Structure formats: structure tokens, C-alpha cells
Amino acid sequence: MQKLLNIINYARAKDLYPDLHIIESPPDPEVIIEGKKVLMFTSNNYLGLATHPLIMQSAVDAIQKWGVGSDGSRLLSGNLQIHCDFERAIAAFKGGEDAIVWPSGYSANVGAISAIAQVLRVLPSDFFSLGTVIISDELNHASIIDGARLSKQRKVVYRHCDMSDLASLLRRFRFRRKVVVTDSIFSMDGDIAPLDKIAELCKKYNAMLMIDEAHATGILGKTGHGSLEHFNLKPTADVDIVLGTCSKALAATGGFVVGSKELTDYLRVASRSYMFSTAMMPAASAALITALKVIETEPWRREKLWANAEYLRAGFYDAGFNTLTSKTQIIPVLIGEDDKAISFSRKLYERGIFAPAVRWPAVAKKFARLRITLMATHTKEQLDYLLKSCKEIAGELGIKK
């Protein structure tokens, strides 16, 4: 225990421990934090669906019908009809044959990657075959990294969105079973993986392809169906495993995989985080079914989100800030040093803006930043106030833009 205390004391002494604020209201553009009204610029509620009346009512109705909890794991007493209904809905939304749902996006990634990479050994030949090689983008989410670790298979990393480096690794492991894993939209830089090129390379070198649609579902594509729609790709035919979370644009909780019926049947008996977790709350499944319908019937939300992102990114650019390679609703504002990023975030909070600093180990050293995320429900006036405040604070801290 003393070793743990030493670590915590060190983090606090070096100002490394995060500022943990208590939010006292729903995730709207304006929230109450510890009695103070502030603008929210770090929410994943991209389309503003968390407080949509129809979605909220669906959750209430589900509680009235199903109760609060799911009672057990999906393989025992927790396999509710409402969960199956959502699986059919998300499979149809993504254009896949079938879907399987976990109680969280993290458990979906950990459970899917470890099960797919470390294949169950049931035939004599399985015990003599070489293991799987997991080929992962260097900026993939922590849940992908942890899933690869838990698989106990070999993991290699390719440079971020570098197709030459990926091709080199695929050639190197030409005769091994391979799984390429990448985020669609990267959570810290806000850029988009070149999935069309990745899919082409995977076909050429006979590798499975798994993508994480956490920040792309509801956002990318002509109708918001995600990165496959954006790149005109198909589940199974072009991308073997389409994974996503339900806690971003879909505004609830859970994680899913869409793919072939054979894939989902396998994961139901091979993914430990699926087999040994209580199923998601029925209210979440009900809310998610309605959220998918709202995305289809209210396209203005996605359109407004993209307009907000383009406006704010252009504003930061005109003011001399570095937003790295962002092309989406996630806009990093590079500050550099950890201490300056922390000071910047705290000064924003003093001005009524909640935009926490992200620093090492979440990002590389010298790349500390504000991670700005936008909602469709942000107003132009709110965006302008953020830009104005950032310009003033940069001057106060002597930050070269």
C-alpha cells in the first residue's frame, strides 16, 4: 500500500493528478459543474441525443417493462429480447449480417480482439499452428492495446496511418495469421484512418481487418452510418470485424461487433468479457434502438455538427493554433508542455469553459493539448467565445502559436 501512496503523492506534488470536477446536469452544451454554469467542450454527446425526448422516453418505457437491471450474463438469464432487438437494429444500420453486444465499448474491444487473435484450440492441427500477429496503428485506443495484450499473441505497431509501413509488416508476416486493427476516427487527433487503402492491403496479404467505429458511428458517411459508408466499403466483404461503442454519438452505453453470423456465433462462446459480464441495462438497448432511428430522421444534427467543426477548426487556424491533423468533431489544440496545457485548461475554466488538458501518458510528451469535442447543439456564439478565450489565454501564458 505504501508504494501506491508514494505514486499518488508524487503525482500530486508534480501536478500530474487530473482535475476531477463533478458535473451536476445532463451533457448539454451548457452544464452545471459544482454549482457553476460552464460551456461543455469535452463531451462525446456529439449529436445531442443524450437529452432527446424520444430517446429518453424509450429508456423510461423500457424500465417500466423490463426493470432496471438485466439479471445475468447473456449466456444465462440476461439474454433479453430488447438486447436481441438492438443487435438486429445495429446490424441493419451498419449493413452487416449479424451483431453481438457487450455492456461497454471497452469490454467489446478487449473481448473481441483477445478471442479473435487467440483462437480456441479444438482440432489437433490447432495445437501445432503458429499464433496470430496483431498489427495495430500506433495511435489506437487503449482498449485495443489491452485486448491485444490479453490475447497473448504477438503484437506489432505500424506508424500512424502510414500505408508503406503497414504494407511492410504485412509482407514480413506473409505466412502468418494476421489481424490488422485500427480506429476509424482517432480519439486524440481527430483524423480519419484511410480504410479504403487498409482494406486493399489486407485483401492483398490475406489479413483480417478490424475497425473501431467509436467516434465514427452516427458521424461519418452520407447518412451517418460510419466509416464504411464514408469509404463505400461493406462489412465482411471488405472489413471482417466492425466494432463500435454506444456511448458517443449514440448517447447510451454498450459496445458492439457487426459482421458475419459465423463471427458473432464464435464470439458468443469465445469472448470472456461477453460470457462473464452481466448484460447491458435494458433501458440502454431501448434508447439505442430509438437513437438509430433519430439519426436517420434528423440528418440536420450531423450536418450541424460538421458545420460547427469546420467553423471552429478554421477559427483556430486563423488564430495561429495547431490542430494537428484533425478532420472531424474532435479538435486537438496543441499546447506542448504539460504544465502550460494544465494552466491553459484551468484559465478556460475560470472563464466558464470546461475543456480539460490531455497530457502524457495519454499522448506523447511535448504533445500536451486541449482536446476539444463538439456537439451539434453548440451555437456559433459559444464557439466564438471559446475562440476569443483561447486567444487571450495564449497571450497571457506566452504560448507561441
Short mmCIF file of C-alpha atoms in Angstrom, two decimals:
data_model
loop_
_atom_site.label_atom_id
_atom_site.label_comp_id
_atom_site.label_asym_id
_atom_site.label_seq_id
_atom_site.Cartn_x
_atom_site.Cartn_y
_atom_site.Cartn_z
CA MET A 1 0.00 0.00 0.00
CA GLN A 2 2.87 2.39 0.76
CA LYS A 3 4.12 2.09 -2.83
CA LEU A 4 0.70 3.15 -4.10
CA LEU A 5 0.68 6.12 -1.73
CA ASN A 6 4.12 7.14 -2.95
CA ILE A 7 2.90 7.18 -6.54
CA ILE A 8 -0.18 9.26 -5.68
CA ASN A 9 1.86 11.72 -3.61
CA TYR A 10 4.35 12.10 -6.46
CA ALA A 11 1.57 12.74 -8.98
CA ARG A 12 0.03 15.40 -6.75
CA ALA A 13 3.35 17.06 -5.98
CA LYS A 14 4.18 17.30 -9.70
CA ASP A 15 0.65 18.48 -10.55
CA LEU A 16 0.12 15.33 -12.61
CA TYR A 17 -3.09 14.23 -10.89
CA PRO A 18 -6.10 15.20 -13.04
CA ASP A 19 -8.58 17.88 -12.06
CA LEU A 20 -11.74 15.88 -11.32
CA HIS A 21 -14.83 18.07 -11.47
CA ILE A 22 -18.34 16.92 -10.54
CA ILE A 23 -20.94 17.56 -13.23
CA GLU A 24 -24.44 18.17 -11.88
CA SER A 25 -26.54 18.35 -15.04
CA PRO A 26 -27.15 16.49 -18.35
CA PRO A 27 -24.45 16.60 -21.08
CA ASP A 28 -25.72 19.67 -22.94
CA PRO A 29 -23.53 22.44 -24.39
CA GLU A 30 -24.05 24.31 -21.11
CA VAL A 31 -23.69 22.31 -17.87
CA ILE A 32 -23.54 22.88 -14.13
CA ILE A 33 -20.23 21.89 -12.53
CA GLU A 34 -20.01 22.27 -8.76
CA GLY A 35 -22.71 24.93 -8.85
CA LYS A 36 -21.08 26.87 -11.69
CA LYS A 37 -22.59 27.25 -15.15
CA VAL A 38 -19.97 26.46 -17.81
CA LEU A 39 -19.74 25.64 -21.51
CA MET A 40 -19.01 21.97 -22.18
CA PHE A 41 -16.33 21.33 -24.81
CA THR A 42 -15.27 17.80 -23.90
CA SER A 43 -18.47 15.76 -24.28
CA ASN A 44 -18.86 12.75 -26.55
CA ASN A 45 -22.57 13.57 -26.92
CA TYR A 46 -21.80 14.63 -30.49
CA LEU A 47 -25.34 14.73 -31.88
CA GLY A 48 -27.00 15.94 -28.69
CA LEU A 49 -29.03 12.73 -28.38
CA ALA A 50 -28.46 12.19 -24.65
CA THR A 51 -31.37 14.51 -23.85
CA HIS A 52 -33.53 13.81 -26.91
CA PRO A 53 -37.14 13.44 -25.66
CA LEU A 54 -37.94 10.36 -27.78
CA ILE A 55 -34.78 8.55 -26.70
CA MET A 56 -35.29 9.41 -23.04
CA GLN A 57 -38.88 8.18 -23.21
CA SER A 58 -37.74 4.90 -24.78
CA ALA A 59 -35.47 4.33 -21.79
CA VAL A 60 -38.25 5.16 -19.33
CA ASP A 61 -40.67 2.80 -21.10
CA ALA A 62 -38.05 0.01 -21.05
CA ILE A 63 -37.54 0.41 -17.30
CA GLN A 64 -41.29 0.15 -16.79
CA LYS A 65 -41.37 -3.08 -18.82
CA TRP A 66 -38.04 -4.74 -18.01
CA GLY A 67 -36.93 -3.20 -14.73
CA VAL A 68 -33.52 -1.65 -14.12
CA GLY A 69 -31.03 -4.49 -14.47
CA SER A 70 -30.57 -7.46 -16.80
CA ASP A 71 -30.25 -10.06 -14.01
CA GLY A 72 -27.38 -12.05 -15.54
CA SER A 73 -24.98 -12.67 -18.38
CA ARG A 74 -26.25 -13.16 -21.92
CA LEU A 75 -25.48 -16.89 -21.79
CA LEU A 76 -27.61 -17.34 -18.68
CA SER A 77 -30.60 -15.24 -17.57
CA GLY A 78 -29.63 -11.91 -19.16
CA ASN A 79 -30.45 -12.64 -22.80
CA LEU A 80 -33.42 -10.27 -23.08
CA GLN A 81 -35.50 -9.72 -26.18
CA ILE A 82 -34.66 -5.99 -26.09
CA HIS A 83 -30.94 -6.83 -26.40
CA CYS A 84 -31.65 -9.02 -29.42
CA ASP A 85 -33.75 -6.21 -30.94
CA PHE A 86 -30.85 -3.79 -30.64
CA GLU A 87 -28.45 -6.32 -32.18
CA ARG A 88 -30.71 -6.59 -35.21
CA ALA A 89 -31.03 -2.80 -35.39
CA ILE A 90 -27.28 -2.08 -35.26
CA ALA A 91 -26.54 -4.88 -37.76
CA ALA A 92 -29.03 -3.33 -40.19
CA PHE A 93 -27.67 0.17 -39.53
CA LYS A 94 -24.13 -0.98 -40.35
CA GLY A 95 -25.22 -3.16 -43.27
CA GLY A 96 -23.98 -6.38 -41.70
CA GLU A 97 -25.40 -9.85 -41.34
CA ASP A 98 -25.45 -10.05 -37.55
CA ALA A 99 -24.30 -8.27 -34.38
CA ILE A 100 -23.26 -9.04 -30.83
CA VAL A 101 -23.42 -6.55 -27.95
CA TRP A 102 -21.29 -6.11 -24.80
CA PRO A 103 -22.12 -3.91 -21.78
CA SER A 104 -19.36 -1.41 -22.68
CA GLY A 105 -17.16 -0.42 -25.60
CA TYR A 106 -14.04 -1.26 -23.62
CA SER A 107 -15.24 -4.79 -22.90
CA ALA A 108 -16.19 -5.20 -26.55
CA ASN A 109 -12.68 -4.35 -27.75
CA VAL A 110 -10.93 -6.41 -25.10
CA GLY A 111 -13.27 -9.35 -25.59
CA ALA A 112 -13.34 -9.33 -29.39
CA ILE A 113 -9.61 -8.87 -30.03
CA SER A 114 -8.48 -11.43 -27.48
CA ALA A 115 -10.99 -14.02 -28.76
CA ILE A 116 -10.20 -13.46 -32.44
CA ALA A 117 -6.42 -13.43 -32.02
CA GLN A 118 -6.20 -16.33 -29.57
CA VAL A 119 -8.41 -18.81 -31.38
CA LEU A 120 -9.93 -21.61 -29.34
CA ARG A 121 -7.99 -24.83 -29.91
CA VAL A 122 -10.37 -27.67 -30.69
CA LEU A 123 -8.68 -29.59 -33.53
CA PRO A 124 -5.34 -31.43 -33.38
CA SER A 125 -3.85 -29.13 -36.03
CA ASP A 126 -4.66 -26.08 -33.89
CA PHE A 127 -2.04 -27.09 -31.33
CA PHE A 128 0.76 -27.04 -33.91
CA SER A 129 -0.13 -23.86 -35.82
CA LEU A 130 1.72 -20.57 -35.37
CA GLY A 131 -0.01 -17.86 -33.36
CA THR A 132 -1.71 -14.74 -34.64
CA VAL A 133 0.08 -11.46 -35.35
CA ILE A 134 -1.91 -8.37 -34.39
CA ILE A 135 -0.90 -5.35 -36.48
CA SER A 136 -2.06 -2.16 -34.79
CA ASP A 137 -1.92 1.57 -35.59
CA GLU A 138 0.32 3.34 -33.08
CA LEU A 139 -2.46 5.74 -32.02
CA ASN A 140 -5.15 3.13 -31.42
CA HIS A 141 -7.31 3.40 -28.31
CA ALA A 142 -6.16 1.85 -25.03
CA SER A 143 -8.91 -0.79 -25.19
CA ILE A 144 -7.43 -2.08 -28.46
CA ILE A 145 -3.97 -2.19 -26.91
CA ASP A 146 -5.29 -4.04 -23.86
CA GLY A 147 -7.20 -6.51 -26.00
CA ALA A 148 -4.00 -7.32 -27.89
CA ARG A 149 -2.12 -7.80 -24.62
CA LEU A 150 -4.77 -10.13 -23.22
CA SER A 151 -4.67 -12.27 -26.35
CA LYS A 152 -1.05 -13.20 -25.50
CA GLN A 153 -0.31 -13.14 -29.21
CA ARG A 154 2.40 -11.20 -30.99
CA LYS A 155 1.61 -7.52 -31.49
CA VAL A 156 3.42 -5.18 -33.88
CA VAL A 157 2.70 -1.50 -34.39
CA TYR A 158 2.74 0.47 -37.63
CA ARG A 159 3.33 4.21 -37.84
CA HIS A 160 0.15 6.22 -37.63
CA CYS A 161 -1.82 5.89 -40.89
CA ASP A 162 1.41 5.01 -42.73
CA MET A 163 0.43 2.63 -45.51
CA SER A 164 4.03 1.92 -46.53
CA ASP A 165 4.85 0.78 -43.01
CA LEU A 166 1.68 -1.32 -42.83
CA ALA A 167 2.46 -2.96 -46.18
CA SER A 168 5.98 -3.73 -44.99
CA LEU A 169 4.68 -5.51 -41.88
CA LEU A 170 2.09 -7.44 -43.87
CA ARG A 171 4.86 -8.67 -46.21
CA ARG A 172 7.06 -9.55 -43.25
CA PHE A 173 4.36 -11.77 -41.78
CA ARG A 174 3.07 -13.00 -45.11
CA PHE A 175 2.74 -16.63 -43.96
CA ARG A 176 1.24 -15.94 -40.52
CA ARG A 177 -2.38 -15.49 -39.49
CA LYS A 178 -2.81 -11.70 -39.27
CA VAL A 179 -5.34 -9.24 -37.84
CA VAL A 180 -4.99 -5.54 -38.68
CA VAL A 181 -6.75 -3.28 -36.16
CA THR A 182 -7.37 0.44 -36.43
CA ASP A 183 -9.64 3.16 -35.14
CA SER A 184 -11.78 4.83 -37.80
CA ILE A 185 -11.60 8.27 -36.20
CA PHE A 186 -8.70 8.63 -33.78
CA SER A 187 -9.78 9.84 -30.37
CA MET A 188 -6.91 12.24 -29.65
CA ASP A 189 -6.02 13.64 -33.08
CA GLY A 190 -9.47 13.62 -34.70
CA ASP A 191 -8.18 12.33 -38.03
CA ILE A 192 -9.61 9.54 -40.18
CA ALA A 193 -7.87 6.26 -40.99
CA PRO A 194 -7.51 5.58 -44.76
CA LEU A 195 -9.70 2.50 -44.55
CA ASP A 196 -10.01 2.05 -48.30
CA LYS A 197 -6.24 1.64 -48.60
CA ILE A 198 -6.04 -0.52 -45.47
CA ALA A 199 -8.79 -2.84 -46.76
CA GLU A 200 -6.98 -3.18 -50.08
CA LEU A 201 -3.72 -4.15 -48.35
CA CYS A 202 -5.50 -6.65 -46.09
CA LYS A 203 -7.03 -8.38 -49.11
CA LYS A 204 -3.69 -8.45 -50.90
CA TYR A 205 -1.87 -10.05 -47.95
CA ASN A 206 -4.72 -12.22 -46.65
CA ALA A 207 -5.16 -10.42 -43.32
CA MET A 208 -8.33 -9.95 -41.30
CA LEU A 209 -9.35 -6.33 -40.80
CA MET A 210 -10.98 -4.99 -37.65
CA ILE A 211 -12.05 -1.37 -37.25
CA ASP A 212 -13.24 0.55 -34.18
CA GLU A 213 -16.12 2.88 -35.06
CA ALA A 214 -16.35 4.52 -31.63
CA HIS A 215 -16.20 8.10 -32.91
CA ALA A 216 -17.45 7.41 -36.44
CA THR A 217 -20.88 5.84 -35.90
CA GLY A 218 -23.54 8.48 -36.49
CA ILE A 219 -20.89 10.90 -37.78
CA LEU A 220 -19.13 9.68 -40.92
CA GLY A 221 -20.84 8.81 -44.18
CA LYS A 222 -23.58 10.44 -46.21
CA THR A 223 -26.24 9.27 -43.74
CA GLY A 224 -24.06 8.83 -40.65
CA HIS A 225 -23.70 5.05 -40.86
CA GLY A 226 -19.97 5.31 -40.27
CA SER A 227 -16.63 4.91 -41.99
CA LEU A 228 -17.70 2.02 -44.22
CA GLU A 229 -20.34 4.26 -45.78
CA HIS A 230 -17.77 7.06 -45.97
CA PHE A 231 -15.36 4.87 -47.95
CA ASN A 232 -18.05 2.79 -49.74
CA LEU A 233 -16.93 -0.44 -48.06
CA LYS A 234 -19.01 -3.42 -46.93
CA PRO A 235 -18.94 -5.50 -43.72
CA THR A 236 -17.46 -8.99 -44.17
CA ALA A 237 -16.61 -8.40 -47.85
CA ASP A 238 -14.19 -5.53 -47.13
CA VAL A 239 -13.99 -5.32 -43.33
CA ASP A 240 -14.21 -8.53 -41.31
CA ILE A 241 -14.97 -7.04 -37.89
CA VAL A 242 -16.83 -3.75 -37.41
CA LEU A 243 -16.68 -2.79 -33.76
CA GLY A 244 -18.14 0.27 -32.11
CA THR A 245 -19.27 1.86 -28.89
CA CYS A 246 -22.72 3.10 -27.97
CA SER A 247 -21.54 5.87 -25.64
CA LYS A 248 -20.53 8.55 -28.15
CA ALA A 249 -22.96 9.80 -30.81
CA LEU A 250 -25.48 7.09 -29.81
CA ALA A 251 -25.50 8.61 -26.31
CA ALA A 252 -26.02 5.49 -24.18
CA THR A 253 -23.73 2.63 -23.10
CA GLY A 254 -22.51 -0.60 -24.63
CA GLY A 255 -20.28 -1.94 -27.36
CA PHE A 256 -20.99 -3.98 -30.46
CA VAL A 257 -19.45 -6.03 -33.23
CA VAL A 258 -21.13 -6.31 -36.63
CA GLY A 259 -20.05 -8.99 -39.09
CA SER A 260 -20.96 -12.40 -40.38
CA LYS A 261 -23.23 -14.79 -38.49
CA GLU A 262 -20.28 -17.15 -38.06
CA LEU A 263 -18.23 -14.38 -36.45
CA THR A 264 -20.90 -13.42 -33.92
CA ASP A 265 -21.65 -17.07 -33.12
CA TYR A 266 -17.95 -17.60 -32.38
CA LEU A 267 -17.65 -14.51 -30.19
CA ARG A 268 -20.61 -15.56 -28.06
CA VAL A 269 -18.69 -18.60 -26.87
CA ALA A 270 -15.12 -17.27 -27.07
CA SER A 271 -15.22 -13.70 -25.72
CA ARG A 272 -14.69 -13.85 -21.96
CA SER A 273 -15.87 -10.28 -21.39
CA TYR A 274 -19.16 -11.22 -23.08
CA MET A 275 -19.58 -14.58 -21.37
CA PHE A 276 -18.78 -13.39 -17.86
CA SER A 277 -20.38 -9.92 -17.78
CA THR A 278 -23.93 -9.02 -16.87
CA ALA A 279 -25.77 -7.82 -19.96
CA MET A 280 -26.32 -4.10 -20.54
CA MET A 281 -29.29 -2.41 -18.90
CA PRO A 282 -32.47 -2.95 -20.95
CA ALA A 283 -33.08 0.80 -20.89
CA ALA A 284 -29.81 1.30 -22.78
CA SER A 285 -30.84 -1.13 -25.53
CA ALA A 286 -34.21 0.58 -25.92
CA ALA A 287 -32.62 4.03 -26.05
CA LEU A 288 -30.12 2.86 -28.66
CA ILE A 289 -32.80 1.48 -30.97
CA THR A 290 -34.52 4.86 -30.92
CA ALA A 291 -31.20 6.72 -31.33
CA LEU A 292 -30.54 4.86 -34.59
CA LYS A 293 -33.97 5.94 -35.85
CA VAL A 294 -33.36 9.57 -34.86
CA ILE A 295 -30.05 9.60 -36.77
CA GLU A 296 -32.00 8.55 -39.87
CA THR A 297 -34.86 11.03 -39.42
CA GLU A 298 -32.95 14.09 -38.16
CA PRO A 299 -29.94 14.49 -40.51
CA TRP A 300 -29.68 18.16 -39.52
CA ARG A 301 -27.87 17.10 -36.37
CA ARG A 302 -24.97 15.54 -38.25
CA GLU A 303 -24.91 18.43 -40.73
CA LYS A 304 -24.80 20.99 -37.92
CA LEU A 305 -22.02 19.07 -36.16
CA TRP A 306 -19.88 19.11 -39.31
CA ALA A 307 -20.58 22.83 -39.82
CA ASN A 308 -19.56 23.54 -36.21
CA ALA A 309 -16.35 21.51 -36.58
CA GLU A 310 -15.33 23.23 -39.80
CA TYR A 311 -16.09 26.67 -38.37
CA LEU A 312 -14.12 26.11 -35.15
CA ARG A 313 -11.16 24.45 -36.87
CA ALA A 314 -10.93 27.38 -39.31
CA GLY A 315 -11.12 29.79 -36.38
CA PHE A 316 -8.25 28.08 -34.58
CA TYR A 317 -6.22 28.05 -37.79
CA ASP A 318 -6.81 31.77 -38.40
CA ALA A 319 -5.74 32.46 -34.79
CA GLY A 320 -2.48 30.54 -35.34
CA PHE A 321 -3.25 27.45 -33.27
CA ASN A 322 -2.08 23.98 -34.32
CA THR A 323 -4.97 21.49 -34.58
CA LEU A 324 -2.69 18.71 -35.87
CA THR A 325 -4.40 16.51 -38.49
CA SER A 326 -7.99 16.87 -37.24
CA LYS A 327 -10.71 16.46 -39.83
CA THR A 328 -13.66 15.68 -37.56
CA GLN A 329 -15.61 16.77 -34.49
CA ILE A 330 -12.54 16.05 -32.33
CA ILE A 331 -10.22 19.07 -32.49
CA PRO A 332 -6.93 18.96 -30.58
CA VAL A 333 -5.36 22.33 -29.77
CA LEU A 334 -1.66 21.63 -29.35
CA ILE A 335 -0.04 23.40 -26.40
CA GLY A 336 3.13 21.33 -25.98
CA GLU A 337 4.36 21.29 -22.38
CA ASP A 338 2.21 19.59 -19.75
CA ASP A 339 2.30 22.49 -17.28
CA LYS A 340 1.20 25.03 -19.86
CA ALA A 341 -1.62 22.80 -21.06
CA ILE A 342 -2.84 22.38 -17.48
CA SER A 343 -2.66 26.13 -16.86
CA PHE A 344 -4.46 26.80 -20.13
CA SER A 345 -7.30 24.45 -19.19
CA ARG A 346 -7.65 25.97 -15.72
CA LYS A 347 -7.79 29.50 -17.14
CA LEU A 348 -10.52 28.39 -19.52
CA TYR A 349 -12.46 27.03 -16.57
CA GLU A 350 -12.14 30.38 -14.81
CA ARG A 351 -13.80 31.88 -17.90
CA GLY A 352 -16.64 29.37 -17.75
CA ILE A 353 -15.33 26.82 -20.29
CA PHE A 354 -14.75 23.14 -19.49
CA ALA A 355 -12.01 21.77 -21.74
CA PRO A 356 -9.58 19.54 -19.78
CA ALA A 357 -5.93 19.21 -20.75
CA VAL A 358 -4.73 15.89 -22.14
CA ARG A 359 -1.10 15.09 -21.44
CA TRP A 360 1.33 12.21 -21.07
CA PRO A 361 0.75 9.26 -20.83
CA ALA A 362 -2.49 9.73 -22.80
CA VAL A 363 -0.45 11.47 -25.50
CA ALA A 364 3.28 11.66 -26.24
CA LYS A 365 5.48 14.01 -24.21
CA LYS A 366 5.67 17.54 -25.65
CA PHE A 367 2.27 16.96 -27.28
CA ALA A 368 0.01 18.05 -24.40
CA ARG A 369 -3.16 19.61 -25.70
CA LEU A 370 -6.70 20.71 -25.18
CA ARG A 371 -8.97 18.05 -26.65
CA ILE A 372 -11.97 19.99 -27.89
CA THR A 373 -15.05 17.98 -28.85
CA LEU A 374 -18.11 19.50 -30.44
CA MET A 375 -21.83 18.90 -30.35
CA ALA A 376 -24.47 19.59 -32.96
CA THR A 377 -26.20 21.73 -30.34
CA HIS A 378 -23.31 24.17 -29.80
CA THR A 379 -24.19 27.68 -31.01
CA LYS A 380 -21.97 30.00 -33.05
CA GLU A 381 -21.84 32.37 -30.08
CA GLN A 382 -20.46 29.61 -27.87
CA LEU A 383 -17.81 28.71 -30.44
CA ASP A 384 -16.81 32.35 -30.79
CA TYR A 385 -16.46 32.71 -27.02
CA LEU A 386 -14.18 29.67 -26.93
CA LEU A 387 -12.00 31.10 -29.71
CA LYS A 388 -11.82 34.51 -28.05
CA SER A 389 -10.89 32.98 -24.69
CA CYS A 390 -8.17 30.77 -26.23
CA LYS A 391 -6.57 33.74 -27.96
CA GLU A 392 -6.50 35.75 -24.72
CA ILE A 393 -5.10 32.89 -22.63
CA ALA A 394 -2.39 32.11 -25.18
CA GLY A 395 -1.24 35.72 -24.82
CA GLU A 396 -1.31 35.56 -21.02
CA LEU A 397 0.79 32.35 -20.95
CA GLY A 398 3.19 33.47 -23.66
CA ILE A 399 2.34 30.48 -25.84
CA LYS A 400 3.69 30.73 -29.35
CA LYS A 401 1.06 29.61 -31.80
#
